[in-house]
Amino acid sequence: MAMKHSSLLQYLLLLLTTLASCDDQFLFSGFTQSSLNLDGCAIVTNGGLLDLSNGTAMLNGHAFYPTPLHFRKSPGGNVQSFSVYVVLSMILTYPDLSADGMAFFIAPTKNFSDASAGKYFGLLNEKNNGDPSKHIFMVELDIYKNAELKDIDDNHVGININSAISEKYSTCGFYEDDGGAFRNFTLNGNKGAQLWVDYDEGTTQINVTFAPINMGKPSRPLLSATYDLSTVLSNSTSYIGLSSTASAINSRQYVMGWSFGMNKPAPTLDVSKLPKLPFLGSKAHSKLLEIVLPIATATLILSLCTLVILVVRRRMKYAEVREDWEAEFGPHRFSYKDLFHATGGFKNKHLLGEGGFGKVYKGVMPSSNVEVAVKRMSHESRQGMKEFVTEIVSIGRLRHRNLVPLLGYCRRKSELFLVYSYMPNGSLDKYLHCEEHKAILNWAQRFRVIKGIATGLLYLHEKWEKIVIHRDIKASNVLLDGEMNGRLGDFGLARLYDHGTDPQTTHMVGTKGYLAPELLRTGKASPHTDVFAFGMFLLEVSCGQMPVKKNAEGHEFFLVDWVLEHWNNGLLTRTLDSRLQGDYNIDEANLVLKLGLLCSHPLPSSRPRMREVMQYLDGDTPLPELRPTQLSMNMVAMMKTNVLDSSVVPYPQILTSFGTISGLSGGR
Ligand SMILES: Nc1ncnc2c1ncn2[C@@H]1O[C@H](COP(=O)(O)OP(=O)(O)OP(=O)(O)O)[C@@H](O)[C@H]1O
Ligand SMILES: *[C@@H]1O[C@H](CO)[C@@H](O)[C@H](O)[C@H]1NC(C)=O
Ligand SMILES: *[C@@H]1O[C@H](CO)[C@@H](O)[C@H](O)[C@H]1NC(C)=O
Ligand SMILES: *[C@@H]1O[C@H](CO)[C@@H](O)[C@H](O)[C@H]1NC(C)=O
Ligand SMILES: *[C@@H]1O[C@H](CO)[C@@H](O)[C@H](O)[C@H]1NC(C)=O
Ligand SMILES: *[C@@H]1O[C@H](CO)[C@@H](O)[C@H](O)[C@H]1NC(C)=O
Ligand SMILES: [Mg+2]
């Protein structure tokens, strides 16, 4: 029985010591599924790191070993030897600015709701700092120099009893085993570190040892103090924990591993098996990330930006204006991009000439290799644009061998482009008025051009489905194709400019010298005004002179007056272009000159129609017998009969006031 009793007692004792030994040692190699109690901003990351401060400023974080430990064998007994080992790392968000730090501690409670953030390590506050009833022992890792707490620097380790003011301090570092030299260690240098805290019951000696992560425990501790923890720790159980605190500047405190032993050394941890710190990879990898990645990213962003800018600029460069109503003109619509490339970007090299509506460029369409002349005009308002384009395109549909073919158009912001077939021999005015022009047109060529233009104009006036008024007949709008046929260009263009405007306030469209008197008065274009300009054109071609000339004194006078005067004196053929050198068909020359005078008759109703003009030129009908005196007498008669009718202005009066009127109306 006694035997049985004693063995039972032994068994119970064994059980008790086994139970006791259960909480006299622990080891955490990473914290995944650990049973730690966390509070404040402390968390365990997915990677198994204990993150004591999640990056939020002015917050504390605590991690407690969940069960209280019996540091005394029995209540009132001495605090036993113990040993603690922590693998940790501290990171500052702003490397040049220090925040407060972290601590290992032993305390009677897990309730630190009254502790303040910042310099008290989340364990104490201003009031209870130094209070012996707190029963707190701690080892601080301090990265901020608080002068009022007698801190030595902003990178130190201290042994503290119930207070944020340390019993013993040292700049953080370690003593080398070889030679014992001191090596300092920057706590917030983003490097892993090891901390050992050892207490010996017999000698009441506290050793704090520090080392970088990649080396063994130095034999000489960083700090050594003699302090009887039996006078400090609670008479009953205590909790052990790790705390962090952050002030206004947030810092990160990571713990990778933690072990504890009572009356025995803390179990060692295999550093290579600990969770990796967020910033610790292989050296090469981090170099790659730190240098190559930002450069690559920057390059990528830069090239993307460049690409976007290029695309946008390209879009802008070739941007066009397109409206719904244009859909039906699809085939006549050219893309700006094509025109831009065709004309070499509208370079001056490709400039053919400049008129009142804009510049004309020569181009070759990229797809079809067709030679074109592109007229670039600016238009400010959209008003009337639809009517204009509609008309231009519908006119453009007409094809006649004496009209310059209009191939299409393009619209863009405030510009309108008209695309014509290129006329290799240019405009007639160059042959008539350029002194140095090698090729002078002979009479036969001139007469052919005149007949051609008359045919073209007749077509516009009478042969097409509706009456088209040219409005700007003159030598520069007569172009010569490859076979030296005269072709009328720019028909209908003037409409854009006098569309729906008040004739009294706006300037006339047309060219000085070609404007019929009634056009000047009423601003209304009609087939008669075209015939008037055609008459001027006949005189211009046969005399080789501009409709408005300057005499020796610089006074302007009119070609019509000059021709009429010569006719009066019986010297009509003297007015012919001297460059013909007398080589002309006298009948044809007389016909053209007289017809020119008849067409430019001041009375619209006295001018022939284009049908009649054609018959005279073809010789089918003889020109009505006209005499200069008769013409003049007609004028006088007209003046007499219509003197009270202000709507008709007699010829002589027109002739004298012509210059001033056309000067006022600003021919271009
Ligand atoms: N289809 C074309 N083929 C070849 N050259 C052309 C063509 N169209 C125009 N040109 C040239 O461009 C020049 C300028 O033409 P533009 O029509 O702009 O001026 P303009 O005829 O002098 O005056 P307006 O504005 O009254 O028509 C012309 O003189 C002519 O030499
Ligand atoms: C940090 O922890 C605190 C307290 O749990 C929480 O309110 C805060 O949102 C956390 N911040 C981040 C960035 O996770
Ligand atoms: C923590 O302590 C404070 C007083 O310091 C108390 O008010 C609070 O109830 C305690 N919290 C817990 C969970 O015990
Ligand atoms: C660390 O030690 C070196 C010399 O070993 C010294 O120059 C340096 O100032 C020290 N750094 C700190 C922060 O104490
Ligand atoms: C403290 O360090 C000293 C010097 O290395 C050593 O002699 C002593 O045993 C250590 N004490 C403890 C508790 O580790
Ligand atoms: C522990 O209790 C004893 C008496 O039971 C008392 O004398 C002593 O002061 C207590 N120590 C602490 C630290 O509270
Ligand atoms: Mg022109």
PDB file of C-alpha atoms in Angstrom, residues 23-152:
ATOM      1  CA  ASP A  23       4.877  26.843 -19.863  1.00  0.00           C
ATOM      2  CA  ASP A  24       8.552  27.284 -19.128  1.00  0.00           C
ATOM      3  CA  GLN A  25       9.538  27.188 -22.763  1.00  0.00           C
ATOM      4  CA  PHE A  26       8.158  28.228 -26.159  1.00  0.00           C
ATOM      5  CA  LEU A  27       9.357  28.762 -29.678  1.00  0.00           C
ATOM      6  CA  PHE A  28       7.816  30.568 -32.631  1.00  0.00           C
ATOM      7  CA  SER A  29       9.521  30.230 -35.969  1.00  0.00           C
ATOM      8  CA  GLY A  30       7.165  32.540 -37.783  1.00  0.00           C
ATOM      9  CA  PHE A  31       3.724  33.251 -36.401  1.00  0.00           C
ATOM     10  CA  THR A  32       1.306  31.551 -38.764  1.00  0.00           C
ATOM     11  CA  GLN A  33      -1.318  29.842 -36.607  1.00  0.00           C
ATOM     12  CA  SER A  34       0.411  31.001 -33.459  1.00  0.00           C
ATOM     13  CA  SER A  35      -1.803  31.512 -30.440  1.00  0.00           C
ATOM     14  CA  LEU A  36      -0.419  34.951 -29.586  1.00  0.00           C
ATOM     15  CA  ASN A  37      -2.803  37.548 -28.229  1.00  0.00           C
ATOM     16  CA  LEU A  38      -2.596  40.677 -30.370  1.00  0.00           C
ATOM     17  CA  ASP A  39      -3.973  44.114 -29.727  1.00  0.00           C
ATOM     18  CA  GLY A  40      -3.794  47.615 -31.193  1.00  0.00           C
ATOM     19  CA  CYS A  41      -2.300  47.670 -34.634  1.00  0.00           C
ATOM     20  CA  ALA A  42      -0.441  44.363 -34.282  1.00  0.00           C
ATOM     21  CA  ILE A  43      -1.223  41.744 -36.894  1.00  0.00           C
ATOM     22  CA  VAL A  44       0.281  38.564 -38.297  1.00  0.00           C
ATOM     23  CA  THR A  45       0.914  38.948 -42.002  1.00  0.00           C
ATOM     24  CA  ASN A  46       0.016  36.337 -44.607  1.00  0.00           C
ATOM     25  CA  GLY A  47       3.721  35.525 -44.792  1.00  0.00           C
ATOM     26  CA  GLY A  48       3.777  34.681 -41.073  1.00  0.00           C
ATOM     27  CA  LEU A  49       5.531  37.823 -39.873  1.00  0.00           C
ATOM     28  CA  LEU A  50       4.430  39.490 -36.674  1.00  0.00           C
ATOM     29  CA  ASP A  51       3.788  43.077 -37.774  1.00  0.00           C
ATOM     30  CA  LEU A  52       3.605  45.044 -34.562  1.00  0.00           C
ATOM     31  CA  SER A  53       2.801  48.385 -36.218  1.00  0.00           C
ATOM     32  CA  ASN A  54       0.722  48.239 -39.365  1.00  0.00           C
ATOM     33  CA  GLY A  55       1.955  51.586 -40.609  1.00  0.00           C
ATOM     34  CA  THR A  56      -0.535  53.740 -38.771  1.00  0.00           C
ATOM     35  CA  ALA A  57       0.932  56.626 -36.799  1.00  0.00           C
ATOM     36  CA  MET A  58       0.129  57.235 -33.113  1.00  0.00           C
ATOM     37  CA  LEU A  59      -0.921  53.665 -32.414  1.00  0.00           C
ATOM     38  CA  ASN A  60       0.427  50.985 -30.106  1.00  0.00           C
ATOM     39  CA  GLY A  61       0.597  47.307 -30.840  1.00  0.00           C
ATOM     40  CA  HIS A  62       1.127  44.390 -28.442  1.00  0.00           C
ATOM     41  CA  ALA A  63       1.726  40.702 -28.815  1.00  0.00           C
ATOM     42  CA  PHE A  64       1.448  38.525 -25.685  1.00  0.00           C
ATOM     43  CA  TYR A  65       2.299  34.961 -25.065  1.00  0.00           C
ATOM     44  CA  PRO A  66      -1.264  33.923 -24.197  1.00  0.00           C
ATOM     45  CA  THR A  67      -0.736  32.145 -20.862  1.00  0.00           C
ATOM     46  CA  PRO A  68       0.711  33.803 -17.766  1.00  0.00           C
ATOM     47  CA  LEU A  69       4.095  32.488 -16.670  1.00  0.00           C
ATOM     48  CA  HIS A  70       5.199  31.543 -13.144  1.00  0.00           C
ATOM     49  CA  PHE A  71       8.434  33.469 -12.861  1.00  0.00           C
ATOM     50  CA  ARG A  72       8.489  32.616  -9.173  1.00  0.00           C
ATOM     51  CA  LYS A  73       8.454  28.953  -8.139  1.00  0.00           C
ATOM     52  CA  SER A  74       5.913  29.903  -5.495  1.00  0.00           C
ATOM     53  CA  PRO A  75       4.264  33.195  -4.552  1.00  0.00           C
ATOM     54  CA  GLY A  76       6.872  35.262  -2.710  1.00  0.00           C
ATOM     55  CA  GLY A  77       9.752  33.132  -4.057  1.00  0.00           C
ATOM     56  CA  ASN A  78      12.616  34.502  -6.158  1.00  0.00           C
ATOM     57  CA  VAL A  79      12.294  35.202  -9.831  1.00  0.00           C
ATOM     58  CA  GLN A  80      13.933  32.288 -11.617  1.00  0.00           C
ATOM     59  CA  SER A  81      16.508  32.448 -14.355  1.00  0.00           C
ATOM     60  CA  PHE A  82      15.049  32.940 -17.792  1.00  0.00           C
ATOM     61  CA  SER A  83      16.191  33.582 -21.309  1.00  0.00           C
ATOM     62  CA  VAL A  84      14.538  35.258 -24.259  1.00  0.00           C
ATOM     63  CA  TYR A  85      15.480  35.304 -27.938  1.00  0.00           C
ATOM     64  CA  VAL A  86      13.872  37.563 -30.551  1.00  0.00           C
ATOM     65  CA  VAL A  87      14.601  37.896 -34.287  1.00  0.00           C
ATOM     66  CA  LEU A  88      13.322  41.215 -35.537  1.00  0.00           C
ATOM     67  CA  SER A  89      13.682  44.093 -37.943  1.00  0.00           C
ATOM     68  CA  MET A  90      12.706  47.710 -37.877  1.00  0.00           C
ATOM     69  CA  ILE A  91      11.886  49.854 -40.900  1.00  0.00           C
ATOM     70  CA  LEU A  92      11.344  53.553 -41.073  1.00  0.00           C
ATOM     71  CA  THR A  93       9.025  54.883 -43.716  1.00  0.00           C
ATOM     72  CA  TYR A  94      11.167  58.002 -43.894  1.00  0.00           C
ATOM     73  CA  PRO A  95      14.740  56.820 -43.370  1.00  0.00           C
ATOM     74  CA  ASP A  96      16.027  60.176 -42.147  1.00  0.00           C
ATOM     75  CA  LEU A  97      13.358  60.635 -39.502  1.00  0.00           C
ATOM     76  CA  SER A  98      13.292  58.517 -36.382  1.00  0.00           C
ATOM     77  CA  ALA A  99      10.206  57.250 -34.630  1.00  0.00           C
ATOM     78  CA  ASP A 100      10.018  55.648 -31.184  1.00  0.00           C
ATOM     79  CA  GLY A 101      10.675  51.962 -31.345  1.00  0.00           C
ATOM     80  CA  MET A 102       9.817  48.661 -29.687  1.00  0.00           C
ATOM     81  CA  ALA A 103      10.351  46.699 -26.509  1.00  0.00           C
ATOM     82  CA  PHE A 104      10.385  43.248 -24.968  1.00  0.00           C
ATOM     83  CA  PHE A 105       8.596  43.250 -21.627  1.00  0.00           C
ATOM     84  CA  ILE A 106       7.344  41.230 -18.641  1.00  0.00           C
ATOM     85  CA  ALA A 107       4.198  42.613 -16.978  1.00  0.00           C
ATOM     86  CA  PRO A 108       1.380  41.423 -14.709  1.00  0.00           C
ATOM     87  CA  THR A 109      -1.405  42.365 -17.138  1.00  0.00           C
ATOM     88  CA  LYS A 110      -2.403  42.286 -20.800  1.00  0.00           C
ATOM     89  CA  ASN A 111      -4.446  45.456 -20.418  1.00  0.00           C
ATOM     90  CA  PHE A 112      -2.464  48.456 -21.638  1.00  0.00           C
ATOM     91  CA  SER A 113      -5.449  50.527 -22.714  1.00  0.00           C
ATOM     92  CA  ASP A 114      -4.203  53.396 -20.541  1.00  0.00           C
ATOM     93  CA  ALA A 115      -0.714  53.476 -22.081  1.00  0.00           C
ATOM     94  CA  SER A 116       0.117  56.374 -24.371  1.00  0.00           C
ATOM     95  CA  ALA A 117       1.693  56.125 -27.777  1.00  0.00           C
ATOM     96  CA  GLY A 118       5.155  57.354 -28.589  1.00  0.00           C
ATOM     97  CA  LYS A 119       7.984  57.494 -26.099  1.00  0.00           C
ATOM     98  CA  TYR A 120       6.372  55.204 -23.465  1.00  0.00           C
ATOM     99  CA  PHE A 121       6.542  52.139 -25.732  1.00  0.00           C
ATOM    100  CA  GLY A 122       2.839  51.484 -25.387  1.00  0.00           C
ATOM    101  CA  LEU A 123       3.324  50.297 -21.791  1.00  0.00           C
ATOM    102  CA  LEU A 124       3.263  53.374 -19.604  1.00  0.00           C
ATOM    103  CA  ASN A 125       2.066  56.938 -19.623  1.00  0.00           C
ATOM    104  CA  GLU A 126       3.190  60.279 -18.285  1.00  0.00           C
ATOM    105  CA  LYS A 127       1.507  59.684 -14.899  1.00  0.00           C
ATOM    106  CA  ASN A 128       2.529  56.139 -14.145  1.00  0.00           C
ATOM    107  CA  ASN A 129       6.048  56.334 -15.593  1.00  0.00           C
ATOM    108  CA  GLY A 130       8.356  55.069 -12.835  1.00  0.00           C
ATOM    109  CA  ASP A 131       5.515  53.707 -10.676  1.00  0.00           C
ATOM    110  CA  PRO A 132       6.836  50.526  -8.884  1.00  0.00           C
ATOM    111  CA  SER A 133       3.297  49.120  -8.682  1.00  0.00           C
ATOM    112  CA  LYS A 134       3.415  48.520 -12.482  1.00  0.00           C
ATOM    113  CA  HIS A 135       5.764  45.517 -11.939  1.00  0.00           C
ATOM    114  CA  ILE A 136       7.185  45.926 -15.433  1.00  0.00           C
ATOM    115  CA  PHE A 137      10.591  44.839 -16.658  1.00  0.00           C
ATOM    116  CA  MET A 138      11.469  45.805 -20.219  1.00  0.00           C
ATOM    117  CA  VAL A 139      14.273  46.001 -22.755  1.00  0.00           C
ATOM    118  CA  GLU A 140      13.815  48.912 -25.106  1.00  0.00           C
ATOM    119  CA  LEU A 141      15.041  49.288 -28.687  1.00  0.00           C
ATOM    120  CA  ASP A 142      14.805  53.024 -29.047  1.00  0.00           C
ATOM    121  CA  ILE A 143      15.297  54.928 -32.303  1.00  0.00           C
ATOM    122  CA  TYR A 144      14.353  58.368 -31.067  1.00  0.00           C
ATOM    123  CA  LYS A 145      16.300  60.580 -28.732  1.00  0.00           C
ATOM    124  CA  ASN A 146      13.947  61.857 -26.011  1.00  0.00           C
ATOM    125  CA  ALA A 147      16.065  64.240 -23.976  1.00  0.00           C
ATOM    126  CA  GLU A 148      13.523  64.309 -21.103  1.00  0.00           C
ATOM    127  CA  LEU A 149      13.908  60.516 -20.829  1.00  0.00           C
ATOM    128  CA  LYS A 150      17.725  60.915 -20.720  1.00  0.00           C
ATOM    129  CA  ASP A 151      18.144  59.051 -24.008  1.00  0.00           C
ATOM    130  CA  ILE A 152      21.776  58.969 -25.133  1.00  0.00           C
TER     131      ILE A 152
END
